[in-house]
Coordinates of C-alpha atoms in Angstrom, one line a residue:
M1 CA 0.0 0.1 0.1
K2 CA 1.5 3.4 -1.0
A3 CA 2.0 5.4 2.2
V4 CA 0.4 8.8 2.5
K5 CA 2.2 12.1 2.1
V6 CA 1.8 14.2 5.5
A7 CA 2.8 17.5 6.6
I8 CA 3.3 19.5 9.8
V9 CA 2.4 22.8 10.4
G10 CA 4.1 23.9 13.2
A11 CA 6.6 20.9 14.1
S12 CA 8.7 22.5 16.4
G13 CA 5.9 23.0 19.4
Y14 CA 6.0 19.9 21.7
A15 CA 2.7 18.6 20.0
G16 CA 4.6 19.1 16.5
E17 CA 7.7 17.2 18.3
E18 CA 5.3 14.3 18.9
L19 CA 3.8 14.1 15.2
V20 CA 6.9 14.1 13.8
R21 CA 8.4 10.8 16.4
L22 CA 5.0 9.3 15.5
L23 CA 4.8 9.8 12.0
L24 CA 8.5 9.3 11.3
S25 CA 7.9 5.6 12.7
H26 CA 4.3 5.1 11.0
P27 CA 4.6 2.7 8.0
Q28 CA 1.5 4.3 6.2
A29 CA 2.8 7.7 6.3
D30 CA 5.3 9.5 4.4
L31 CA 6.3 12.8 5.7
V32 CA 7.4 15.5 3.5
A33 CA 7.0 18.7 5.2
V34 CA 7.3 20.1 8.4
T35 CA 7.2 23.7 9.1
S36 CA 8.8 26.6 11.8
R37 CA 9.4 29.8 10.9
Q38 CA 12.1 29.8 13.8
Y39 CA 13.8 27.1 12.2
A40 CA 13.2 27.7 8.6
G41 CA 16.2 26.3 6.8
Q42 CA 17.4 24.1 9.1
T43 CA 17.1 19.9 9.2
L44 CA 14.6 17.8 11.3
A45 CA 18.1 16.3 12.6
Q46 CA 19.8 19.4 13.4
V47 CA 16.3 20.4 15.3
F48 CA 15.6 17.5 17.0
P49 CA 18.9 15.4 17.2
K50 CA 16.8 12.7 18.8
F51 CA 15.5 11.8 15.4
S52 CA 19.1 11.9 13.1
H53 CA 19.0 8.2 13.5
Y54 CA 16.0 8.1 10.6
P55 CA 17.6 9.0 7.2
K56 CA 14.8 11.3 6.1
T57 CA 15.7 14.0 9.0
R58 CA 18.9 14.7 8.0
T59 CA 17.6 16.1 4.6
L60 CA 14.1 17.1 5.4
R61 CA 14.1 20.8 6.3
F62 CA 11.9 23.2 8.4
T63 CA 10.3 25.5 5.6
E64 CA 8.0 28.7 6.6
P65 CA 4.5 27.5 6.3
N66 CA 3.1 28.5 3.1
A67 CA -0.6 26.9 2.1
E68 CA -0.5 26.6 -1.4
L69 CA 2.9 24.8 -1.7
L70 CA 1.5 22.2 1.4
A71 CA -1.3 21.2 -0.2
K72 CA 0.8 20.3 -3.5
E73 CA 3.5 18.2 -1.3
A74 CA 1.0 16.4 1.1
E75 CA -2.4 14.9 0.8
F76 CA -2.7 15.0 4.8
V77 CA -1.9 18.2 6.9
F78 CA -1.3 18.2 10.6
L79 CA -2.0 21.8 12.1
A80 CA 0.2 22.1 15.5
L81 CA -1.0 25.3 15.8
P82 CA -2.1 27.9 18.4
H83 CA -5.8 28.8 18.3
G84 CA -6.4 31.6 16.3
V85 CA -3.3 30.6 13.7
A86 CA -4.6 27.4 12.9
A87 CA -7.5 29.0 11.1
E88 CA -5.2 31.1 8.6
Y89 CA -4.2 27.7 7.3
A90 CA -7.4 25.3 7.5
V91 CA -9.1 27.6 5.2
P92 CA -6.8 27.8 2.0
L93 CA -5.7 23.8 2.4
L94 CA -9.2 22.2 2.5
Q95 CA -9.9 25.0 -0.4
L96 CA -7.5 23.8 -2.3
G97 CA -7.9 19.6 -1.4
A98 CA -6.0 18.5 1.5
S99 CA -7.6 16.9 4.4
V100 CA -6.9 18.7 7.4
I101 CA -5.9 17.3 11.0
D102 CA -6.5 20.6 13.6
L103 CA -4.9 20.0 16.7
S104 CA -5.7 23.8 18.2
A105 CA -9.1 24.9 19.8
D106 CA -10.1 26.9 16.5
F107 CA -12.5 24.2 15.1
R108 CA -13.7 21.9 18.2
L109 CA -16.7 24.7 19.1
K110 CA -19.8 24.6 17.1
D111 CA -21.1 27.7 18.4
A112 CA -18.9 31.2 17.1
A113 CA -20.7 33.2 20.2
V114 CA -19.2 30.6 22.3
Y115 CA -15.7 30.7 20.6
Q116 CA -15.3 34.4 21.3
E117 CA -16.7 34.0 24.5
F118 CA -14.0 31.8 26.0
Y119 CA -11.2 32.9 23.5
A120 CA -11.3 36.7 23.6
H121 CA -11.8 37.3 19.9
E122 CA -14.1 36.6 17.0
H123 CA -14.0 33.2 14.9
P124 CA -11.8 33.5 12.0
A125 CA -13.7 31.0 10.1
P126 CA -17.0 30.4 11.2
E127 CA -18.3 28.8 8.1
L128 CA -16.0 25.9 9.0
L129 CA -17.4 24.9 12.3
E130 CA -20.2 22.7 11.1
K131 CA -17.5 21.1 8.6
S132 CA -15.0 19.8 11.2
V133 CA -15.7 17.0 13.1
Y134 CA -14.5 16.4 17.0
G135 CA -12.0 13.9 16.7
L136 CA -12.9 11.8 19.9
P137 CA -12.5 8.6 18.3
E138 CA -14.2 6.3 20.6
I139 CA -17.0 8.4 20.3
Y140 CA -17.1 9.9 16.8
R141 CA -15.3 7.0 15.2
E142 CA -18.5 6.7 12.1
K143 CA -17.9 10.5 11.5
I144 CA -14.1 10.5 11.4
T145 CA -14.1 7.7 9.0
K146 CA -15.9 10.3 6.5
A147 CA -14.1 13.3 7.3
D148 CA -11.6 15.6 5.7
F149 CA -11.4 18.0 8.3
V150 CA -10.9 17.0 11.7
A151 CA -10.7 19.1 15.1
C152 CA -9.1 17.0 17.6
P153 CA -10.0 17.5 21.2
G154 CA -8.1 19.6 24.1
C155 CA -5.9 17.3 26.3
Y156 CA -7.9 18.2 29.4
P157 CA -11.4 17.2 27.2
T158 CA -10.5 14.0 26.6
S159 CA -9.3 13.0 30.2
I160 CA -13.0 14.1 31.5
L161 CA -15.2 13.3 28.1
L162 CA -14.4 9.6 27.8
P163 CA -15.0 8.5 31.5
V164 CA -18.4 10.9 31.9
L165 CA -19.9 10.5 28.3
P166 CA -21.2 6.9 28.8
L167 CA -22.4 7.7 32.2
L168 CA -24.7 10.6 31.2
R169 CA -25.9 8.4 28.0
A170 CA -27.0 5.5 30.3
N171 CA -28.6 8.0 32.7
L172 CA -26.8 6.8 35.4
I173 CA -25.7 10.3 36.7
R174 CA -26.9 14.3 37.2
P175 CA -25.9 16.2 34.5
D176 CA -25.6 19.1 36.7
S177 CA -23.6 17.4 39.3
I178 CA -19.9 16.7 37.2
I179 CA -16.8 18.3 39.3
A180 CA -13.9 17.5 37.8
D181 CA -10.1 17.8 39.2
S182 CA -7.2 17.5 36.6
L183 CA -3.4 17.7 37.1
S184 CA -1.0 18.0 34.2
G185 CA 2.5 18.5 33.1
V186 CA 4.3 21.4 32.3
T187 CA 4.0 20.2 28.6
G188 CA 0.4 21.4 28.5
A189 CA 0.9 25.0 28.1
G190 CA 3.1 24.5 24.9
R191 CA 6.9 25.3 24.5
K192 CA 7.1 28.7 25.3
V193 CA 9.2 31.0 27.4
E194 CA 7.0 32.3 30.2
A195 CA 8.3 33.2 33.8
E196 CA 5.6 30.6 35.0
Y197 CA 6.9 27.8 33.5
L198 CA 10.6 27.8 34.5
F199 CA 11.8 25.5 36.1
A200 CA 12.6 26.9 39.1
E201 CA 8.6 28.4 39.4
C202 CA 7.3 24.7 38.4
N203 CA 9.7 22.7 40.1
E204 CA 8.6 21.3 44.1
S205 CA 5.1 23.2 43.1
V206 CA 1.5 22.5 42.7
R207 CA -0.6 25.2 41.7
P208 CA -4.4 25.5 40.6
Y209 CA -4.8 28.1 37.6
G210 CA -7.8 29.1 35.1
I211 CA -9.9 29.0 37.5
P212 CA -13.3 29.8 37.0
K213 CA -13.4 29.4 33.5
H214 CA -10.9 27.5 31.8
R215 CA -11.1 27.9 27.6
H216 CA -11.7 23.8 27.7
L217 CA -14.9 24.4 29.4
S218 CA -16.1 25.5 26.0
E219 CA -15.8 22.2 24.5
L220 CA -16.5 20.0 27.8
E221 CA -19.8 21.5 28.2
Q222 CA -20.8 21.0 24.3
E223 CA -19.9 17.2 24.1
L224 CA -21.7 16.9 27.5
S225 CA -24.7 19.0 26.5
L226 CA -24.8 16.7 23.7
A227 CA -24.8 13.5 25.5
A228 CA -27.1 14.7 28.2
G229 CA -29.6 16.0 25.9
T230 CA -29.7 18.9 27.9
P231 CA -27.4 21.9 28.8
V232 CA -24.9 20.8 31.1
T233 CA -22.5 23.3 32.9
I234 CA -19.7 21.6 35.5
Q235 CA -17.1 22.7 37.6
F236 CA -13.6 22.2 36.5
T237 CA -10.1 23.0 38.5
P238 CA -6.7 22.3 36.3
H239 CA -3.7 22.0 38.1
L240 CA 0.2 22.2 37.0
I241 CA 2.3 19.7 38.7
P242 CA 6.5 19.4 38.3
V243 CA 6.1 16.7 35.6
N244 CA 6.7 17.3 32.0
R245 CA 4.1 15.1 30.7
G246 CA 0.8 13.2 31.9
I247 CA -2.6 14.2 33.1
L248 CA -4.6 12.8 35.8
T249 CA -8.1 13.2 36.5
T250 CA -10.6 12.7 39.4
L251 CA -14.3 13.2 38.9
Y252 CA -17.1 13.7 41.3
L253 CA -20.3 12.4 40.1
Q254 CA -23.8 12.2 41.5
P255 CA -25.5 9.0 40.8
L256 CA -29.3 9.4 40.3
E257 CA -29.7 6.0 42.5
K258 CA -28.0 5.2 45.7
P259 CA -24.8 3.5 45.8
S260 CA -25.3 -0.4 45.6
E261 CA -24.3 -3.6 44.1
D262 CA -26.8 -3.0 41.5
L263 CA -25.5 0.3 40.4
A264 CA -21.7 -1.3 40.5
K265 CA -23.1 -3.7 37.9
K266 CA -24.5 -1.0 35.8
I267 CA -21.8 1.2 35.9
S268 CA -19.4 -1.8 35.0
A269 CA -21.6 -2.7 32.2
T270 CA -21.8 0.6 30.7
Y271 CA -17.9 0.8 30.4
Q272 CA -17.5 -2.4 29.3
Q273 CA -19.9 -1.9 26.7
A274 CA -18.6 1.5 25.7
Y275 CA -14.9 0.7 26.2
G276 CA -14.5 -3.0 26.3
N277 CA -12.8 -3.3 22.6
E278 CA -11.5 -0.4 22.4
P279 CA -7.8 -0.6 21.6
F280 CA -6.7 2.4 23.1
I281 CA -8.9 2.6 26.9
R282 CA -7.8 0.8 29.8
I283 CA -10.5 -0.2 32.0
L284 CA -8.4 -0.9 35.4
E285 CA -9.7 -3.8 37.3
S286 CA -9.6 -5.0 41.0
K287 CA -7.6 -2.6 43.1
A288 CA -5.6 -0.7 40.5
L289 CA -6.2 2.9 40.0
P290 CA -4.9 5.1 37.1
D291 CA -1.2 6.3 37.7
T292 CA 0.6 8.3 34.8
K293 CA 3.6 6.4 35.0
N294 CA 1.6 3.6 33.3
V295 CA 0.8 5.6 30.2
V296 CA 3.3 8.3 29.5
G297 CA 5.2 8.2 26.3
T298 CA 1.5 6.4 25.0
N299 CA -1.8 6.9 23.5
F300 CA -3.6 4.7 25.9
L301 CA -6.2 6.0 28.7
D302 CA -6.4 4.4 31.9
L303 CA -10.0 4.2 33.3
A304 CA -11.2 3.4 37.1
W305 CA -14.0 3.8 39.4
R306 CA -15.4 4.0 42.7
L307 CA -18.6 3.9 44.7
D308 CA -18.5 5.7 47.8
P309 CA -21.4 4.6 49.7
R310 CA -20.3 7.1 52.8
T311 CA -21.1 10.3 50.6
G312 CA -23.5 8.5 47.7
R313 CA -20.6 9.9 44.9
L314 CA -19.5 7.9 42.4
I315 CA -15.9 8.9 41.8
V316 CA -14.0 8.2 38.5
M317 CA -9.9 9.1 37.5
S318 CA -8.1 8.8 34.6
A319 CA -4.7 9.1 33.5
E320 CA -3.5 9.8 30.0
D321 CA -0.2 11.5 28.6
N322 CA -1.3 15.0 27.4
I323 CA 0.7 15.3 24.4
V324 CA -0.1 11.7 23.1
K325 CA -3.5 10.6 23.6
G326 CA -4.4 13.8 24.9
T327 CA -2.9 15.9 21.8
S328 CA -0.6 14.5 18.9
G329 CA -1.4 10.4 19.6
Q330 CA -5.5 11.1 19.0
A331 CA -4.6 13.0 16.2
I332 CA -2.5 10.0 14.3
Q333 CA -5.6 7.8 15.4
C334 CA -7.4 10.0 13.6
F335 CA -5.4 10.0 10.7
N336 CA -5.4 6.4 10.9
I337 CA -9.2 5.9 11.0
M338 CA -10.0 8.3 8.2
N339 CA -7.5 6.5 5.9
G340 CA -9.2 3.0 6.6
F341 CA -5.7 1.7 8.4
T342 CA -5.9 -0.3 11.6
E343 CA -6.7 2.1 14.3
T344 CA -3.4 1.2 16.0
T345 CA -1.2 1.4 13.2
G346 CA 2.1 4.0 14.4
L347 CA 0.7 4.0 17.9
I348 CA 1.8 0.5 19.3

């Protein structure tokens, strides 16, 4: 089978670097272009010596991003760019016939007014919001199969939506009861030089941020509302922790019935039905609980839950790598689905 020609716009950031790593070893992908204004003219091997054992990296050079040239070179283009910037390339690339997988927040939302509320500027291409498919494979696989434009979820939403959506769809929890606490590694902030992300500021420190209205709430509440069939508002508190990568999320949920053995069986059956055959979701058994060390560097999300008869709550926990399953790995998963490849190709 002929390899699909792919390009990465914004290949020098953390998400872009992870895409480079995954696509260089993907048997059905041919990485033909990488862009970075900062490193234009330098080879991949010069910027990322860790990849220099791939012969291609010694000749493939970073270029300035140019949609017209990229559409000629590549069939699929990954946009690993900040919000507000990705749309500048998505619009012409789609017009020129390329398939686009966007890792930014520009096309995750379906309502331009909500985008403006959470991202503090008008949406640059509202006409494309209905065209994009939300790239959560376990939920939207059928739509992704037919798509040529996928908007990958944020890292926090992935860690929250996958545990909660099956419970909402099965009518097992109150939609107005959702509280989410998430802890993320520093790479979640992107590769940028800001004082609050310096080693001396992050090391030996844990702190909340984005309170009370983190930007990811917009897509979280959009997707939760769709699953519940009613508007959903949640409480979400993200925290920065002194590790490079990984997200651990703890959810506090109110079941619609009192904790019991019967409810436990329903929850277990709901998760097994939703994810029992999913290649990248591991439902932990017995006393096991999610741990970021078990998912870092992988495209897996580990999931566990406990009923608390004392408080009457359901506690659900998940762990993922924020720049693999939370970002670039999920993008490759979508790429595989869009091309009809085995979903795990290049990821296991």
